[in-house]
Amino acid sequence: ALEPLRELDRIAARNADDTYFKVLGKLRHGMVLDALGRRDEAVRMYRAVLAMDDRGGSHTRAEQFLSVPYRQSNVLSGS
């Protein structure tokens, strides 16, 4: 599950701009890491998102997942 996200990171790193896909890809990478129980790595991804331009509400989501680890249930319930 992580290899495609790593490849996305490698491709996105070629472009210095914080594009929508680059930022949201990093956010999703953090979410996958959280779902796998790799919290420390997920936190690093969320912090990286906050250091990038805010795209598509990415900062709000990253802050949310820094406070409460991502779980599919907390996204579906809106908490």
mmCIF file of N, CA and C in Angstrom:
data_model
loop_
_atom_site.group_PDB
_atom_site.id
_atom_site.type_symbol
_atom_site.label_atom_id
_atom_site.label_comp_id
_atom_site.label_asym_id
_atom_site.label_seq_id
_atom_site.Cartn_x
_atom_site.Cartn_y
_atom_site.Cartn_z
ATOM 1 N N ALA A 1 0.820 -1.203 0.000
ATOM 2 C CA ALA A 1 0.000 0.000 0.000
ATOM 3 C C ALA A 1 0.856 1.255 0.000
ATOM 4 N N LEU A 2 2.042 1.162 0.563
ATOM 5 C CA LEU A 2 2.865 2.360 0.677
ATOM 6 C C LEU A 2 3.728 2.638 -0.547
ATOM 7 N N GLU A 3 4.089 1.632 -1.301
ATOM 8 C CA GLU A 3 4.992 1.861 -2.434
ATOM 9 C C GLU A 3 4.430 2.856 -3.445
ATOM 10 N N PRO A 4 3.159 2.781 -3.834
ATOM 11 C CA PRO A 4 2.637 3.807 -4.752
ATOM 12 C C PRO A 4 2.701 5.212 -4.161
ATOM 13 N N LEU A 5 2.520 5.337 -2.848
ATOM 14 C CA LEU A 5 2.610 6.653 -2.219
ATOM 15 C C LEU A 5 4.046 7.158 -2.196
ATOM 16 N N ARG A 6 4.986 6.249 -1.985
ATOM 17 C CA ARG A 6 6.401 6.638 -2.042
ATOM 18 C C ARG A 6 6.769 7.102 -3.452
ATOM 19 N N GLU A 7 6.252 6.398 -4.441
ATOM 20 C CA GLU A 7 6.517 6.790 -5.828
ATOM 21 C C GLU A 7 5.909 8.156 -6.119
ATOM 22 N N LEU A 8 4.716 8.407 -5.632
ATOM 23 C CA LEU A 8 4.092 9.725 -5.778
ATOM 24 C C LEU A 8 4.962 10.798 -5.141
ATOM 25 N N ASP A 9 5.510 10.536 -3.961
ATOM 26 C CA ASP A 9 6.408 11.490 -3.300
ATOM 27 C C ASP A 9 7.640 11.765 -4.162
ATOM 28 N N ARG A 10 8.216 10.715 -4.742
ATOM 29 C CA ARG A 10 9.403 10.886 -5.588
ATOM 30 C C ARG A 10 9.084 11.732 -6.818
ATOM 31 N N ILE A 11 7.961 11.467 -7.439
ATOM 32 C CA ILE A 11 7.564 12.230 -8.630
ATOM 33 C C ILE A 11 7.266 13.679 -8.258
ATOM 34 N N ALA A 12 6.540 13.878 -7.170
ATOM 35 C CA ALA A 12 6.161 15.224 -6.738
ATOM 36 C C ALA A 12 7.378 16.044 -6.337
ATOM 37 N N ALA A 13 8.411 15.410 -5.824
ATOM 38 C CA ALA A 13 9.615 16.119 -5.385
ATOM 39 C C ALA A 13 10.336 16.797 -6.552
ATOM 40 N N ARG A 14 10.072 16.353 -7.756
ATOM 41 C CA ARG A 14 10.701 16.959 -8.938
ATOM 42 C C ARG A 14 10.196 18.372 -9.186
ATOM 43 N N ASN A 15 9.017 18.674 -8.671
ATOM 44 C CA ASN A 15 8.392 19.984 -8.868
ATOM 45 C C ASN A 15 8.445 20.745 -7.543
ATOM 46 N N ALA A 16 9.031 21.925 -7.542
ATOM 47 C CA ALA A 16 9.161 22.709 -6.313
ATOM 48 C C ALA A 16 7.822 23.277 -5.842
ATOM 49 N N ASP A 17 6.847 23.395 -6.742
ATOM 50 C CA ASP A 17 5.547 23.973 -6.374
ATOM 51 C C ASP A 17 4.750 23.003 -5.507
ATOM 52 N N ASP A 18 4.012 23.558 -4.560
ATOM 53 C CA ASP A 18 3.120 22.755 -3.719
ATOM 54 C C ASP A 18 1.780 22.603 -4.428
ATOM 55 N N THR A 19 1.736 21.712 -5.382
ATOM 56 C CA THR A 19 0.516 21.501 -6.141
ATOM 57 C C THR A 19 -0.528 20.784 -5.278
ATOM 58 N N TYR A 20 -1.753 20.851 -5.732
ATOM 59 C CA TYR A 20 -2.854 20.171 -5.045
ATOM 60 C C TYR A 20 -2.526 18.691 -4.863
ATOM 61 N N PHE A 21 -2.063 18.053 -5.922
ATOM 62 C CA PHE A 21 -1.793 16.614 -5.867
ATOM 63 C C PHE A 21 -0.623 16.288 -4.945
ATOM 64 N N LYS A 22 0.377 17.140 -4.938
ATOM 65 C CA LYS A 22 1.542 16.929 -4.076
ATOM 66 C C LYS A 22 1.147 17.026 -2.607
ATOM 67 N N VAL A 23 0.395 18.062 -2.263
ATOM 68 C CA VAL A 23 -0.007 18.280 -0.873
ATOM 69 C C VAL A 23 -0.979 17.195 -0.417
ATOM 70 N N LEU A 24 -1.995 16.928 -1.226
ATOM 71 C CA LEU A 24 -2.979 15.917 -0.836
ATOM 72 C C LEU A 24 -2.376 14.512 -0.847
ATOM 73 N N GLY A 25 -1.407 14.271 -1.703
ATOM 74 C CA GLY A 25 -0.702 12.995 -1.689
ATOM 75 C C GLY A 25 0.029 12.789 -0.374
ATOM 76 N N LYS A 26 0.681 13.835 0.119
ATOM 77 C CA LYS A 26 1.389 13.764 1.402
ATOM 78 C C LYS A 26 0.397 13.544 2.543
ATOM 79 N N LEU A 27 -0.756 14.210 2.492
ATOM 80 C CA LEU A 27 -1.785 14.017 3.515
ATOM 81 C C LEU A 27 -2.282 12.574 3.504
ATOM 82 N N ARG A 28 -2.577 12.054 2.325
ATOM 83 C CA ARG A 28 -3.057 10.664 2.208
ATOM 84 C C ARG A 28 -1.999 9.674 2.674
ATOM 85 N N HIS A 29 -0.746 9.979 2.399
ATOM 86 C CA HIS A 29 0.346 9.122 2.854
ATOM 87 C C HIS A 29 0.316 9.039 4.384
ATOM 88 N N GLY A 30 0.129 10.178 5.042
ATOM 89 C CA GLY A 30 0.007 10.183 6.503
ATOM 90 C C GLY A 30 -1.181 9.376 6.979
ATOM 91 N N MET A 31 -2.285 9.478 6.286
ATOM 92 C CA MET A 31 -3.486 8.736 6.668
ATOM 93 C C MET A 31 -3.247 7.229 6.575
ATOM 94 N N VAL A 32 -2.577 6.793 5.505
ATOM 95 C CA VAL A 32 -2.280 5.365 5.348
ATOM 96 C C VAL A 32 -1.361 4.898 6.472
ATOM 97 N N LEU A 33 -0.345 5.700 6.773
ATOM 98 C CA LEU A 33 0.568 5.331 7.859
ATOM 99 C C LEU A 33 -0.174 5.218 9.184
ATOM 100 N N ASP A 34 -1.079 6.150 9.452
ATOM 101 C CA ASP A 34 -1.902 6.065 10.675
ATOM 102 C C ASP A 34 -2.724 4.780 10.677
ATOM 103 N N ALA A 35 -3.344 4.469 9.559
ATOM 104 C CA ALA A 35 -4.176 3.272 9.475
ATOM 105 C C ALA A 35 -3.358 1.999 9.706
ATOM 106 N N LEU A 36 -2.067 2.063 9.368
ATOM 107 C CA LEU A 36 -1.172 0.921 9.575
ATOM 108 C C LEU A 36 -0.557 0.910 10.977
ATOM 109 N N GLY A 37 -0.909 1.914 11.783
ATOM 110 C CA GLY A 37 -0.386 1.976 13.147
ATOM 111 C C GLY A 37 1.015 2.563 13.244
ATOM 112 N N ARG A 38 1.436 3.257 12.215
ATOM 113 C CA ARG A 38 2.779 3.855 12.193
ATOM 114 C C ARG A 38 2.660 5.343 12.480
ATOM 115 N N ARG A 39 2.241 5.644 13.699
ATOM 116 C CA ARG A 39 1.883 6.998 14.108
ATOM 117 C C ARG A 39 3.028 8.001 13.964
ATOM 118 N N ASP A 40 4.229 7.641 14.387
ATOM 119 C CA ASP A 40 5.343 8.598 14.310
ATOM 120 C C ASP A 40 5.586 9.059 12.871
ATOM 121 N N GLU A 41 5.529 8.128 11.945
ATOM 122 C CA GLU A 41 5.715 8.472 10.535
ATOM 123 C C GLU A 41 4.550 9.310 10.021
ATOM 124 N N ALA A 42 3.340 8.976 10.459
ATOM 125 C CA ALA A 42 2.153 9.731 10.051
ATOM 126 C C ALA A 42 2.259 11.181 10.526
ATOM 127 N N VAL A 43 2.696 11.362 11.760
ATOM 128 C CA VAL A 43 2.846 12.714 12.314
ATOM 129 C C VAL A 43 3.840 13.519 11.480
ATOM 130 N N ARG A 44 4.928 12.897 11.049
ATOM 131 C CA ARG A 44 5.901 13.596 10.193
ATOM 132 C C ARG A 44 5.250 14.040 8.881
ATOM 133 N N MET A 45 4.404 13.203 8.320
ATOM 134 C CA MET A 45 3.712 13.560 7.073
ATOM 135 C C MET A 45 2.752 14.733 7.302
ATOM 136 N N TYR A 46 1.974 14.680 8.386
ATOM 137 C CA TYR A 46 1.031 15.767 8.666
ATOM 138 C C TYR A 46 1.757 17.087 8.885
ATOM 139 N N ARG A 47 2.887 17.038 9.571
ATOM 140 C CA ARG A 47 3.680 18.259 9.782
ATOM 141 C C ARG A 47 4.247 18.775 8.465
ATOM 142 N N ALA A 48 4.632 17.865 7.591
ATOM 143 C CA ALA A 48 5.114 18.276 6.265
ATOM 144 C C ALA A 48 4.005 18.969 5.482
ATOM 145 N N VAL A 49 2.782 18.465 5.602
ATOM 146 C CA VAL A 49 1.635 19.096 4.940
ATOM 147 C C VAL A 49 1.464 20.527 5.454
ATOM 148 N N LEU A 50 1.596 20.723 6.748
ATOM 149 C CA LEU A 50 1.428 22.059 7.329
ATOM 150 C C LEU A 50 2.524 23.023 6.877
ATOM 151 N N ALA A 51 3.666 22.500 6.477
ATOM 152 C CA ALA A 51 4.755 23.342 5.983
ATOM 153 C C ALA A 51 4.570 23.705 4.506
ATOM 154 N N MET A 52 3.597 23.072 3.858
ATOM 155 C CA MET A 52 3.312 23.316 2.438
ATOM 156 C C MET A 52 2.155 24.304 2.317
ATOM 157 N N ASP A 53 1.882 24.722 1.088
ATOM 158 C CA ASP A 53 0.714 25.570 0.840
ATOM 159 C C ASP A 53 -0.559 24.798 1.175
ATOM 160 N N ASP A 54 -1.556 25.505 1.691
ATOM 161 C CA ASP A 54 -2.833 24.872 2.016
ATOM 162 C C ASP A 54 -3.623 24.657 0.727
ATOM 163 N N ARG A 55 -3.849 23.420 0.414
ATOM 164 C CA ARG A 55 -4.603 23.052 -0.794
ATOM 165 C C ARG A 55 -5.778 22.178 -0.391
ATOM 166 N N GLY A 56 -6.957 22.559 -0.815
ATOM 167 C CA GLY A 56 -8.142 21.735 -0.605
ATOM 168 C C GLY A 56 -8.433 21.418 0.856
ATOM 169 N N GLY A 57 -8.136 22.348 1.755
ATOM 170 C CA GLY A 57 -8.398 22.122 3.169
ATOM 171 C C GLY A 57 -7.384 21.197 3.832
ATOM 172 N N SER A 58 -6.226 21.043 3.201
ATOM 173 C CA SER A 58 -5.220 20.111 3.705
ATOM 174 C C SER A 58 -4.723 20.474 5.103
ATOM 175 N N HIS A 59 -4.607 21.751 5.411
ATOM 176 C CA HIS A 59 -4.106 22.141 6.726
ATOM 177 C C HIS A 59 -5.109 21.778 7.819
ATOM 178 N N THR A 60 -6.366 21.988 7.568
ATOM 179 C CA THR A 60 -7.397 21.625 8.541
ATOM 180 C C THR A 60 -7.369 20.134 8.814
ATOM 181 N N ARG A 61 -7.267 19.343 7.757
ATOM 182 C CA ARG A 61 -7.231 17.884 7.923
ATOM 183 C C ARG A 61 -5.965 17.437 8.642
ATOM 184 N N ALA A 62 -4.819 18.009 8.276
ATOM 185 C CA ALA A 62 -3.554 17.629 8.923
ATOM 186 C C ALA A 62 -3.603 17.959 10.419
ATOM 187 N N GLU A 63 -4.131 19.124 10.758
ATOM 188 C CA GLU A 63 -4.263 19.489 12.174
ATOM 189 C C GLU A 63 -5.197 18.529 12.896
ATOM 190 N N GLN A 64 -6.291 18.149 12.230
ATOM 191 C CA GLN A 64 -7.235 17.196 12.813
ATOM 192 C C GLN A 64 -6.539 15.870 13.107
ATOM 193 N N PHE A 65 -5.760 15.383 12.155
ATOM 194 C CA PHE A 65 -5.114 14.087 12.327
ATOM 195 C C PHE A 65 -3.903 14.145 13.250
ATOM 196 N N LEU A 66 -3.359 15.325 13.475
ATOM 197 C CA LEU A 66 -2.329 15.459 14.506
ATOM 198 C C LEU A 66 -2.951 15.325 15.888
ATOM 199 N N SER A 67 -4.178 15.811 16.022
ATOM 200 C CA SER A 67 -4.881 15.733 17.311
ATOM 201 C C SER A 67 -5.461 14.348 17.563
ATOM 202 N N VAL A 68 -6.083 13.795 16.528
ATOM 203 C CA VAL A 68 -6.737 12.483 16.635
ATOM 204 C C VAL A 68 -6.261 11.649 15.456
ATOM 205 N N PRO A 69 -5.556 10.549 15.706
ATOM 206 C CA PRO A 69 -5.044 9.739 14.599
ATOM 207 C C PRO A 69 -6.145 9.358 13.611
ATOM 208 N N TYR A 70 -5.775 9.342 12.331
ATOM 209 C CA TYR A 70 -6.727 8.968 11.288
ATOM 210 C C TYR A 70 -7.222 7.547 11.510
ATOM 211 N N ARG A 71 -8.508 7.411 11.414
ATOM 212 C CA ARG A 71 -9.201 6.127 11.322
ATOM 213 C C ARG A 71 -10.357 6.376 10.371
ATOM 214 N N GLN A 72 -10.674 5.417 9.568
ATOM 215 C CA GLN A 72 -11.759 5.611 8.607
ATOM 216 C C GLN A 72 -13.031 6.059 9.314
ATOM 217 N N SER A 73 -13.281 5.536 10.500
ATOM 218 C CA SER A 73 -14.505 5.884 11.216
ATOM 219 C C SER A 73 -14.555 7.352 11.613
ATOM 220 N N ASN A 74 -13.410 7.974 11.975
ATOM 221 C CA ASN A 74 -13.485 9.371 12.384
ATOM 222 C C ASN A 74 -13.625 10.310 11.204
ATOM 223 N N VAL A 75 -13.332 9.846 10.003
ATOM 224 C CA VAL A 75 -13.560 10.648 8.808
ATOM 225 C C VAL A 75 -15.014 10.520 8.382
ATOM 226 N N LEU A 76 -15.535 9.313 8.413
ATOM 227 C CA LEU A 76 -16.926 9.084 7.997
ATOM 228 C C LEU A 76 -17.925 9.746 8.939
ATOM 229 N N SER A 77 -17.594 9.811 10.237
ATOM 230 C CA SER A 77 -18.518 10.406 11.202
ATOM 231 C C SER A 77 -18.371 11.912 11.288
ATOM 232 N N GLY A 78 -17.307 12.454 10.656
ATOM 233 C CA GLY A 78 -17.099 13.890 10.670
ATOM 234 C C GLY A 78 -16.408 14.393 11.917
ATOM 235 N N SER A 79 -15.909 13.500 12.775
ATOM 236 C CA SER A 79 -15.221 13.960 13.982
ATOM 237 C C SER A 79 -13.743 14.155 13.754
#
